[in-house]
XYZ file of C-alpha atoms in Angstrom:
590
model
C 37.988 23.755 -10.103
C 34.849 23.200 -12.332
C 32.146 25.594 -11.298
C 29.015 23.190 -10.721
C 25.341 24.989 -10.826
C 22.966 22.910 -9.072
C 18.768 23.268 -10.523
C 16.129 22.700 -8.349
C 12.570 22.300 -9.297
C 10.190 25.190 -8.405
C 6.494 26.053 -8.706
C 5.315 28.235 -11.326
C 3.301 29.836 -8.705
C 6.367 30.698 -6.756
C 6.749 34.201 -8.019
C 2.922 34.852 -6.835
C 3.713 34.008 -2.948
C 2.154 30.888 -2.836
C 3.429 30.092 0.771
C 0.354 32.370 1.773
C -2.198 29.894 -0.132
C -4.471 28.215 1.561
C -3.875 25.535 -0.249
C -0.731 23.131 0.303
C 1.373 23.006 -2.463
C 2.691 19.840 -2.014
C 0.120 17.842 -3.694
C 1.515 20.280 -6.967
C 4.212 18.641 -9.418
C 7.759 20.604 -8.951
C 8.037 22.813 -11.962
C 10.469 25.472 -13.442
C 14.169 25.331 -12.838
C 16.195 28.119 -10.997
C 19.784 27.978 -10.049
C 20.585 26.991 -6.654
C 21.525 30.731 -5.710
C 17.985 31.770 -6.081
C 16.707 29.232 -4.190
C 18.355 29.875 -1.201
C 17.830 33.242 -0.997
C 14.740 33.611 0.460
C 12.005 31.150 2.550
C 9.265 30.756 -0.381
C 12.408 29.526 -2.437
C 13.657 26.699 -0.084
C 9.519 25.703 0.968
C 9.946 24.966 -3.082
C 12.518 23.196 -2.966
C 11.342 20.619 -0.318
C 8.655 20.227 -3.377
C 11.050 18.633 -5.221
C 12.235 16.030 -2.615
C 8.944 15.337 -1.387
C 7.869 14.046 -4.727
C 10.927 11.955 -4.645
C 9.716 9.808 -1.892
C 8.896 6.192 -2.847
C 5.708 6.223 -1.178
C 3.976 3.619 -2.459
C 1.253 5.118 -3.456
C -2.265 4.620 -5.710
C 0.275 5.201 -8.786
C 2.504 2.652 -7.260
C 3.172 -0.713 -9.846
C 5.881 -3.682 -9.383
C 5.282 -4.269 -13.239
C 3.722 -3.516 -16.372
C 0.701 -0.775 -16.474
C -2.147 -1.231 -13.365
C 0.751 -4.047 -12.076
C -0.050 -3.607 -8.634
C 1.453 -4.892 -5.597
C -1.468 -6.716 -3.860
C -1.888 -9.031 -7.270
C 1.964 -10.483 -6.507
C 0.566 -11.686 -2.916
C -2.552 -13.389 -1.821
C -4.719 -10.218 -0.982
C -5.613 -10.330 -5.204
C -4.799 -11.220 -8.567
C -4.817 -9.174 -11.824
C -7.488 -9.558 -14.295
C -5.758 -8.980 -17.362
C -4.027 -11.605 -18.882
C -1.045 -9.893 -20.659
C 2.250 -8.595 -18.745
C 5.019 -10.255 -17.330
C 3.420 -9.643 -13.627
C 1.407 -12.788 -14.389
C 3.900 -15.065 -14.127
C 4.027 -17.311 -10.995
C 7.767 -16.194 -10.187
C 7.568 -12.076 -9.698
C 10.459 -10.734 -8.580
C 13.123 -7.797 -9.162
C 10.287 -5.186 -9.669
C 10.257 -2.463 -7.052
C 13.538 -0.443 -8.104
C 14.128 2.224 -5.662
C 17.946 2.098 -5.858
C 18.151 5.782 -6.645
C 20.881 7.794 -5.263
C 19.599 10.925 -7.285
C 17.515 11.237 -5.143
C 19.814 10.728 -1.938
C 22.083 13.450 -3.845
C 19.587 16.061 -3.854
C 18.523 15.828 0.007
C 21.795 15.364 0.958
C 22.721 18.760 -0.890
C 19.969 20.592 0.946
C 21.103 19.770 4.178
C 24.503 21.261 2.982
C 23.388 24.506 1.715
C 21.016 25.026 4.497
C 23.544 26.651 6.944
C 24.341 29.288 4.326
C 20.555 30.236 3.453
C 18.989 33.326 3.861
C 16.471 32.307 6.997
C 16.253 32.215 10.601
C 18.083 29.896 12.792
C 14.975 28.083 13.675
C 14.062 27.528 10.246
C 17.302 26.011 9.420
C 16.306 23.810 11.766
C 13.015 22.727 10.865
C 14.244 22.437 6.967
C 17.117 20.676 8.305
C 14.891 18.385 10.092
C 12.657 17.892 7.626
C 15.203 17.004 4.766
C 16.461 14.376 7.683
C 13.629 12.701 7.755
C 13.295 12.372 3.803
C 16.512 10.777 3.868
C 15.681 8.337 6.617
C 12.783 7.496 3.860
C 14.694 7.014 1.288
C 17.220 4.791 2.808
C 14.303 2.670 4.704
C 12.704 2.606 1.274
C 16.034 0.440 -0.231
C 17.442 -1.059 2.944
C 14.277 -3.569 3.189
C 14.344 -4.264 -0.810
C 18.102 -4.640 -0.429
C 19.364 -4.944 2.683
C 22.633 -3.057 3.585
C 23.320 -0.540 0.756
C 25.760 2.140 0.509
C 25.422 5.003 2.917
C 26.170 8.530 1.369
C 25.746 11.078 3.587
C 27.288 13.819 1.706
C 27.156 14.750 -1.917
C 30.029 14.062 -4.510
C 31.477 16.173 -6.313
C 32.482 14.707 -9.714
C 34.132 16.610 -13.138
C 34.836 14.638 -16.205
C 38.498 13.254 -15.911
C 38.316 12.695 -12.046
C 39.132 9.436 -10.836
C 36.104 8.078 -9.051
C 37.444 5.438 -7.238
C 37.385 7.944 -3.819
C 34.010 8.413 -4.544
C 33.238 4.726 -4.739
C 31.213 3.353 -1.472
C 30.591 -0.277 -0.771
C 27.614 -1.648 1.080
C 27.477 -1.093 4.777
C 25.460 -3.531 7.236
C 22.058 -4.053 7.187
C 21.971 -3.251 10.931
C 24.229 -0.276 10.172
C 21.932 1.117 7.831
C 18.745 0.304 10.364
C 20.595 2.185 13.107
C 21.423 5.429 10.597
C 17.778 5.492 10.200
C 17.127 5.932 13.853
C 19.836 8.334 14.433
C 18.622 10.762 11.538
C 14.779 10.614 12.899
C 15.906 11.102 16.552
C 18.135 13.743 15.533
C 14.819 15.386 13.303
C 11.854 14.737 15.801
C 13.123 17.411 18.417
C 13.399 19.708 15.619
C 9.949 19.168 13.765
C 6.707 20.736 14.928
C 3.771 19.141 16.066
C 1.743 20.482 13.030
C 1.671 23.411 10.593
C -0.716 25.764 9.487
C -2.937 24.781 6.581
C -0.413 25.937 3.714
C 1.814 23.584 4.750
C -0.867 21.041 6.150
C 1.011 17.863 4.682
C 4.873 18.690 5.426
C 6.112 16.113 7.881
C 5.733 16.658 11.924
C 7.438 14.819 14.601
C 4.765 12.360 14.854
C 5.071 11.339 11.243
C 8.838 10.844 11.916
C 7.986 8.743 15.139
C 5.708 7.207 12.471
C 8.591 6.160 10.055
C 10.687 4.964 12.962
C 8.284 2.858 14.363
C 7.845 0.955 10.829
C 11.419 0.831 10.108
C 12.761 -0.474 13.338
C 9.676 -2.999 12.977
C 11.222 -4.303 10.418
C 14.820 -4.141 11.995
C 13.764 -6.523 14.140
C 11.862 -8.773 12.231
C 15.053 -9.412 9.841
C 16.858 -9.997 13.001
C 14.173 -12.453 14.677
C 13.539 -13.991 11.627
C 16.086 -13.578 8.470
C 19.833 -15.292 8.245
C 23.106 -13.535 8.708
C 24.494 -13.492 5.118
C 27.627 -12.067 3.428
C 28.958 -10.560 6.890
C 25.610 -8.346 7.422
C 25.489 -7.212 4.565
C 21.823 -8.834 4.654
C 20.334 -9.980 8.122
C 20.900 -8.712 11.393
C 22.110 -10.767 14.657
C 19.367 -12.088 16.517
C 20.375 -10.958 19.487
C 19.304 -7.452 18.898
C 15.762 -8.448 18.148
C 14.674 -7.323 21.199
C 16.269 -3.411 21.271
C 14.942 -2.921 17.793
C 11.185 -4.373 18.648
C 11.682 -2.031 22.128
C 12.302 1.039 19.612
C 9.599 0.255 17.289
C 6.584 0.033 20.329
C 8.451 3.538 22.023
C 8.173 5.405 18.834
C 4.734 4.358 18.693
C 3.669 5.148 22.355
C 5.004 8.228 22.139
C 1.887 8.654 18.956
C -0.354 6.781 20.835
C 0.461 8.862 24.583
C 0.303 12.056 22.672
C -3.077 12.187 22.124
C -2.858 14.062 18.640
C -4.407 11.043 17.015
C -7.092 8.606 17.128
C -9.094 6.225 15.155
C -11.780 7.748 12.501
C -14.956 7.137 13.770
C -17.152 10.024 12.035
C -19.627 7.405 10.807
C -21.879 5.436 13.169
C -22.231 2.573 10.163
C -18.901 0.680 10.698
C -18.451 -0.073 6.888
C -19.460 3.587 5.555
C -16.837 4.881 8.773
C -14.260 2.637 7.071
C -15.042 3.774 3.851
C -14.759 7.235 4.560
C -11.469 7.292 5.952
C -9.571 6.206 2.913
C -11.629 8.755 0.751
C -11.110 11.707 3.340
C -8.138 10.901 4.969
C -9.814 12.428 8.336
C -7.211 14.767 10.279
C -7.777 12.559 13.559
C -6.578 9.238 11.945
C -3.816 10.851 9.406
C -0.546 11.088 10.561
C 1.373 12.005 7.350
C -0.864 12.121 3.817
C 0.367 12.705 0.232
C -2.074 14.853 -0.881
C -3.491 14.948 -4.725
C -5.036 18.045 -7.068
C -6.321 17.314 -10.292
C -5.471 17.885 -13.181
C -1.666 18.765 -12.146
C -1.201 15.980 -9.614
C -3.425 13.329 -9.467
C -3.655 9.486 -10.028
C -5.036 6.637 -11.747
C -6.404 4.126 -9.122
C -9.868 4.208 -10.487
C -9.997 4.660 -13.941
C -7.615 1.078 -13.434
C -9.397 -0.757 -10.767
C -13.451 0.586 -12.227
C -15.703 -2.720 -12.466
C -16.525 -3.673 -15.742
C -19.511 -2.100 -16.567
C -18.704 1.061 -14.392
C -15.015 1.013 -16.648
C -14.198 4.281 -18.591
C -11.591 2.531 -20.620
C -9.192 0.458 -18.680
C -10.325 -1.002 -15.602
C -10.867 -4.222 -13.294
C -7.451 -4.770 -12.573
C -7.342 -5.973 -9.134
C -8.917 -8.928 -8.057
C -9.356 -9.388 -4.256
C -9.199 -13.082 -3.825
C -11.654 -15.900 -2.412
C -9.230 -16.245 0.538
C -8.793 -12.275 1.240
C -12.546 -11.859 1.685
C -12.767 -14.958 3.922
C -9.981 -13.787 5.985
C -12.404 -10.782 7.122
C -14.290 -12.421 10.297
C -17.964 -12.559 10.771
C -19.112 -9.777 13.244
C -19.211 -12.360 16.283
C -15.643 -12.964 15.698
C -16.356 -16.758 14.196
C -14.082 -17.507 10.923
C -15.172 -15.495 7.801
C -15.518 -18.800 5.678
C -18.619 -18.074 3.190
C -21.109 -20.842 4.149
C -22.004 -21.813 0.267
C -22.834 -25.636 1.539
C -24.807 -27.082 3.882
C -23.737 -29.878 6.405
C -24.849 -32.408 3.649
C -22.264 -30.834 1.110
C -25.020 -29.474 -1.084
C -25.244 -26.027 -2.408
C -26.694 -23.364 0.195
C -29.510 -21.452 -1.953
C -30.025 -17.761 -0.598
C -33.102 -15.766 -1.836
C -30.668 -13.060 -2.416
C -26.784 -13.239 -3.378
C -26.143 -10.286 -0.715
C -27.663 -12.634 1.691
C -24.108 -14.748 1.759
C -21.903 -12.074 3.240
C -24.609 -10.995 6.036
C -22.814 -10.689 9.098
C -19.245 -10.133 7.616
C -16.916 -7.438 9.035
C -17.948 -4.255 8.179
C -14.337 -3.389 6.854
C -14.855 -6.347 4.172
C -17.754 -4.168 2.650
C -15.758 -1.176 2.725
C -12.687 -2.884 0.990
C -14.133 -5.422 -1.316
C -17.315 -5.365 -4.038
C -18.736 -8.511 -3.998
C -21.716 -9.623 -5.915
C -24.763 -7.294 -6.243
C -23.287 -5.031 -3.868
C -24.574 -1.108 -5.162
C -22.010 1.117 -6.602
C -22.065 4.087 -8.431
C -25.833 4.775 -8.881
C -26.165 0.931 -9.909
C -25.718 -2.118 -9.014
C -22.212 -4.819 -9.481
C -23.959 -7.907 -11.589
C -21.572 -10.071 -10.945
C -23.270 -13.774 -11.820
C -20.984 -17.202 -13.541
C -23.861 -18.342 -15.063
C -27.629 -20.551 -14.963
C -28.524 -23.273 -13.598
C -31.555 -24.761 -14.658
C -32.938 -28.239 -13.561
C -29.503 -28.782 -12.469
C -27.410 -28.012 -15.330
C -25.058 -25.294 -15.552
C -25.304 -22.837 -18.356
C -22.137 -20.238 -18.784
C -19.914 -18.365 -21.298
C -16.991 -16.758 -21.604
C -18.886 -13.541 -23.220
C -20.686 -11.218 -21.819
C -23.294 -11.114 -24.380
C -24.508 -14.359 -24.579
C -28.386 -14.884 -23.488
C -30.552 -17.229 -21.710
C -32.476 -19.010 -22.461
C -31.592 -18.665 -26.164
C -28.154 -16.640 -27.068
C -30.376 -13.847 -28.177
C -32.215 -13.403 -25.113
C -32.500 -9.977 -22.745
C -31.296 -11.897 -19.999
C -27.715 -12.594 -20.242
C -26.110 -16.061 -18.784
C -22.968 -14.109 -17.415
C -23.391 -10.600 -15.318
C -22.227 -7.713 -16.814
C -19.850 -7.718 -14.677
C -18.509 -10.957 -14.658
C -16.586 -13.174 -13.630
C -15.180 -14.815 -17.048
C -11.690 -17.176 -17.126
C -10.639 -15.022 -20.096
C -10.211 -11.253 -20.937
C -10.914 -8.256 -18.702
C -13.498 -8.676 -16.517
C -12.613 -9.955 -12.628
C -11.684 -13.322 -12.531
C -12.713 -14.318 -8.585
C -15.908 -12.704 -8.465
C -15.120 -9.617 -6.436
C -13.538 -5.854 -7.350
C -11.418 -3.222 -4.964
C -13.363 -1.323 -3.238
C -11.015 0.292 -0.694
C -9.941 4.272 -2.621
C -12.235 4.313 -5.018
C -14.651 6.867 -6.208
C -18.282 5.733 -5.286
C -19.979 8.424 -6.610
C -18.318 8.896 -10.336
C -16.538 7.470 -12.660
C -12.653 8.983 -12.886
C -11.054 9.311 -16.362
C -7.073 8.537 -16.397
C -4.861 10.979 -14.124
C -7.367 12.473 -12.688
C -8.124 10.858 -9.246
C -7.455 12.681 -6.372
C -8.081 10.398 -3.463
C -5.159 10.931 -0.930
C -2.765 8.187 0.531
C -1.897 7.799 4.219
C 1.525 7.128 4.474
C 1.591 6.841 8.301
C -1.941 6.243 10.011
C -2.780 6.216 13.441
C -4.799 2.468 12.998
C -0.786 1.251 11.649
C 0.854 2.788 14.963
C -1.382 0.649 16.775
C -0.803 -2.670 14.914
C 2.903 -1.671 15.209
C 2.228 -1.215 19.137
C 0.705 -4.354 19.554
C 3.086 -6.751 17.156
C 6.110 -5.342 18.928
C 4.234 -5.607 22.383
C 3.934 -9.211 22.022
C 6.714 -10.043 20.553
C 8.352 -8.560 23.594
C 6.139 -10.760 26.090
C 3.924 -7.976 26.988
C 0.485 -9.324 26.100
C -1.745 -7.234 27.452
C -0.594 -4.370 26.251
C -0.815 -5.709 22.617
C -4.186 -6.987 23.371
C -5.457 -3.617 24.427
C -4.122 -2.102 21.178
C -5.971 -4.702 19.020
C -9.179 -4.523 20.281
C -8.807 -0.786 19.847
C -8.834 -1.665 16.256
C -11.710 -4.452 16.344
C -13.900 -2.141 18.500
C -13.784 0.536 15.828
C -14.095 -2.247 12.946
C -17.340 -3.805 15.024
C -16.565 -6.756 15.265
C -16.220 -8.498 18.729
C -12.792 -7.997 20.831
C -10.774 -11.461 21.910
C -9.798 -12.329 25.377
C -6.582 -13.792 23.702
C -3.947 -12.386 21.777
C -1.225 -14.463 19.559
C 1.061 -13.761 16.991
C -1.221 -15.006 14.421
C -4.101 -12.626 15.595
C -1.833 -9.454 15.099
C -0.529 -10.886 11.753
C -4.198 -11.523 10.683
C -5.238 -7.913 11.672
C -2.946 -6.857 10.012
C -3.736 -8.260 6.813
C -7.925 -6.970 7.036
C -7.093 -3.783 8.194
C -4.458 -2.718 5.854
C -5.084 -4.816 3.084
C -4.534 -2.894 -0.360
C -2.741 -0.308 1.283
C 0.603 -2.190 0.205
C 1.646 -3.569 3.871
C 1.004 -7.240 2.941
C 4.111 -7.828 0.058
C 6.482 -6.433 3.028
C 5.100 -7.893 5.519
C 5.273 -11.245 4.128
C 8.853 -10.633 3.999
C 10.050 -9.421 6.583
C 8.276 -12.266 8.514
C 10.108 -14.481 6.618
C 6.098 -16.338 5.501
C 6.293 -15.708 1.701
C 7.727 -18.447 0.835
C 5.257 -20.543 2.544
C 1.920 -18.762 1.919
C 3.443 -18.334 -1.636
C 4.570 -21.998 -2.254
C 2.787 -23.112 -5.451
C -0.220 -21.068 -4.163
C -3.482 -21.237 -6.714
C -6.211 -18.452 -5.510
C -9.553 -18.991 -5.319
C -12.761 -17.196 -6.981
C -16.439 -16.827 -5.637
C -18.870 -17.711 -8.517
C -22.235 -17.097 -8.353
C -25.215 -19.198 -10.196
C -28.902 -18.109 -10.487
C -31.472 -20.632 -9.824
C -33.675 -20.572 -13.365
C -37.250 -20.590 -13.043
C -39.029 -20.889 -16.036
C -41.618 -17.807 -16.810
C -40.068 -16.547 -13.590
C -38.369 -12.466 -13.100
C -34.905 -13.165 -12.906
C -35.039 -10.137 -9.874
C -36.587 -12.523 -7.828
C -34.623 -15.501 -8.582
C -32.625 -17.450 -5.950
C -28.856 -17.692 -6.114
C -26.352 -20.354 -5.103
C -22.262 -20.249 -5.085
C -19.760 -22.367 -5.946
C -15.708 -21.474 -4.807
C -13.117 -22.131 -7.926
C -9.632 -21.644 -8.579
C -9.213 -18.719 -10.175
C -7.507 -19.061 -13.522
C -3.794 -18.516 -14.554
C -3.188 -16.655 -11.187
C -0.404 -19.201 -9.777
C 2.008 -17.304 -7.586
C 5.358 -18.725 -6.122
C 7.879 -17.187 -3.753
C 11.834 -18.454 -3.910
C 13.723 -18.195 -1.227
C 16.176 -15.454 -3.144
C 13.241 -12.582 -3.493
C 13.417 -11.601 0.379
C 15.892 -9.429 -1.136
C 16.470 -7.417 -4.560
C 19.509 -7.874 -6.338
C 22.205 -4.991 -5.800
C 22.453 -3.045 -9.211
C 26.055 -3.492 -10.547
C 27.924 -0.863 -12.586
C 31.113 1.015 -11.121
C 31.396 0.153 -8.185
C 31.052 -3.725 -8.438
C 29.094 -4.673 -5.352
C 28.594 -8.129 -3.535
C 25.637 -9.383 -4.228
C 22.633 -10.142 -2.700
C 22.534 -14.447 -2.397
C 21.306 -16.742 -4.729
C 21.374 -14.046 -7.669
């Protein structure tokens, strides 16, 4: 038989006893390749090795695009749209983008589960390793079964020499449900196993909360596909109906258990709601953090800001996210009262305010932490973001940033320098991302380091309470909604409803890439997607001749936003199934 040497990538720092670091070394690329032998030899090898399959998790991440460079998955739903105008992730119809069929990567866990037994470590580390490549697994299939539905199920790795025939090795699609149910079996099988936390060299390997975490998303979405998608193609995509219920019963005990455990709660270091807010996607605070890819610069790091920087903040790149009209309106005024910017008055005539910032007073505090809008201060300045003059009436624009006013040449320029323009870079509804980015400096490419909560505890509540109510328990859902409302100041409702969760959902997590899935697996895309054209926010100074344009008075007018169409058929609820050898059914309407 063909001897087979399996790599594995390593640290370069392995050698040096890193395990001892204070520093966790999984925010470090894997590097260096060692046979499979010397891995398993000793503890610091195989705490190496788990390197290597924690970067393979699809985590969605800051560095996380559908399509094309700074394609990002907000600007395919109706939290943004992207500012440049090239790339195929402009078209209306965006679909077949997210990959993840990968079964490298299922290969390589699946072999360190197998070798574990034979390393040289204790019996309770076996265990916890064990456990821990479990739960990566679970991941990984969670991470294709809602792009694809039921996929094949490897649980073991195949062993292949040129000249086999691989048609034993060949496995067809199992059941959507089937592959659901796996995914609870490997976490409940890993949680007993994991420990409640780790010391701080190991700070971001997974605990049994963060595997409660991952089963309390994943049978979330079990049931939604069985409340709300079709049985197709025998179960190969859907799940029966009538298990709903169990799977929405799993999803709100996995998260009780977080919740009961008392190991988490909501940030709340900040006693200004929007800087709190703020703070927590910069810091990712341990109280709030259930699971957190960690980043180190210059060997691991990201891109977020040098892509999403406002124009005149930009080091190269930048502006490529545009939160949309109807995103920042969907963040309530403080009272609780719809967050529909009041730019007319009862007449239908334009609103002035003595200041621009004076439109969004009383807004959600999370809005300010998530979203720039106009004038807002950022990075030791301030976010000009103005469409253009009006003067005696008449509107005076460009689509340049360098035009003047009132002559071209003038200091004072018609558009802000930072926008909005219908054409090239600069953000075309009026507002930028806030939510991850630097405020402080200005972040070349790769070098961000802001972290990413996979699992966070404000999630496991919005889990609790959508699976709560859809199981008729209504105050319990209500209790864990205003838990998140109380800490976002803003005032708690005496009512709960499906469409409250869904909208708290959509402010609380927005940008954090929740929305694209969650308008799928609710079965809504189609509708909220349907021909959809997004709207901007532009704002118009009121020209006073001889006047400081300071001290001017603004007014606002709401636009579509150009070439930002999107449509959702019916087919993208689900990827198409890669073909090659095997043939597999595919996924309908492909």
């Amino acid at each position: 038989m063909m001897k087979k040497i399996i790599y594995f990538g390593l640290l370069s720092v392995m050698a040096t006893g890193f395990v001892a670091c204070k520093k966790d070394f999984l925010n470090r690329q894997p590097k260096n390749l060692v046979s499979g032998a010397e891995a398993y030899g000793s503890l610091s090898g195989i705490e190496a090795l788990t390197v290597t399959l924690y970067n393979d998790m699809k985590t969605e991440d800051m560095d996380s695009t559908v399509n094309n460079e700074a394609g990002y998955a907000s600007t395919t739903t109706d939290e943004a749209v992207r500012s440049y105008p090239w790339g195929d992730i402009n078209n209306s119809i965006v679909g077949n983008w997210y990959g993840g069929w990968d079964y490298r990567r299922v290969r390589r866990v699946n072999d360190f589960i197998e070798k574990l037994p034979g390393a040289l470590i204790t019996d309770d580390q076996k265990k916890r390793f064990i456990a821990e490549g479990k739960f990566i697994r679970a991941f990984h299939y969670f991470a294709m079964v809602k792009r694809y539905g039921g996929i094949p199920l490897v649980t073991s790795v195949q062993q292949y020499a040129p000249g086999d025939d691989i048609t034993p090795l060949e496995v067809q699609r199992s059941k959507e449900q089937e592959i659901y149910d796996f995914i609870a079996k490997e976490l409940d099988e890993a949680i007993p196993d994991l420990p409640e936390s780790y010391d701080a060299s190991n700070a971001n390997r997974i605990t049994k909360y963060g595997a409660l975490a991952l089963k309390s998303r994943a049978m979330l979405y079990a049931a939604s596909s069985a409340k709300y998608a079709t049985v197709q193609l025998n179960g190969l995509v859907g799940i029966p109906a009538g298990l709903a219920n169990a799977y929405w019963q799993k999803a709100m005990d996995a998260a009780a258990l977080i919740m009961d455990s008392k190991k988490f709660s909501l940030y709340k270091g900040d006693t200004d709601k929007a800087t709190n807010f703020q703070k927590l996607f910069l810091n990712a605070p341990a109280t709030e953090a259930i699971f957190t890819k960690m980043f180190q610069s210059p060997d691991k790091a990201h891109s977020f800001d040098y892509y999403n920087a406002p124009q005149s903040f930009r080091v190269d790149y930048g502006n490529a996210t545009n939160p949309t009209l109807e995103m920042v309106e969907e963040f309530e005024y403080t009272d609780g009262s719809p967050g529909i910017l009041k730019v007319l008055d009862g007449s239908g005539n334009p609103i002035v305010y003595n200041k621009p910032t004076d439109l969004f007073i009383g807004k959600d505090p999370r809005m300010f932490a998530t979203i720039l809008t106009p004038f807002d201060a950022w990075q030791g300045g301030v976010l000009e973001i103005r469409r253009g003059v009006i003067d005696n009436g008449v509107k005076y624009t460009s689509e340049v940033l360098s035009d003047g006013y009132p002559t071209i040449k003038s200091e004072f320029k018609r558009v802000g320098k930072d926008g909005p323009l219908t054409t090239n870079d600069p953000t075309k509804t009026g507002f930028y991302i806030k939510k991850f980015m630097d405020p402080v400096n200005r972040v070349p490419y790769g070098r961000s380091t802001t972290p990413w909560m996979v699992f966070r505890f404000g999630e496991i509540l919005l889990n609790y309470a959508e699976a709560a109510f859809e199981l008729g328990k209504t105050g319990e859902a209500m209790t864990a909604l205003n838990l998140i409302r109380e800490r976002a100041g803003i005032a708690t409702v005496t009512v709960v409803s499906l469409e409250k969760i869904r909208h708290e959902r959509k402010v609380e997590l927005a940008f954090e890439n929740h929305r694209v899935w969650d308008l799928r697996r609710w079965r809504t895309a189609t509708t909220v997607l349907n021909n959809t054209q997004f709207h901007a926010l532009y704002p118009w100074i009121m020209w006073e001749a001889n006047g400081n344009p300071n001290t001017m008075k603004y007014t606002f007018e709401k636009a579509l936003a150009p070439k930002n169409s999107r449509t959702f058929p019916e087919k993208l609820y689900y990827e198409p199934v890669p073909q090659g050898s095997p043939v597999y059914i595919q996924n309908p309407l492909y």
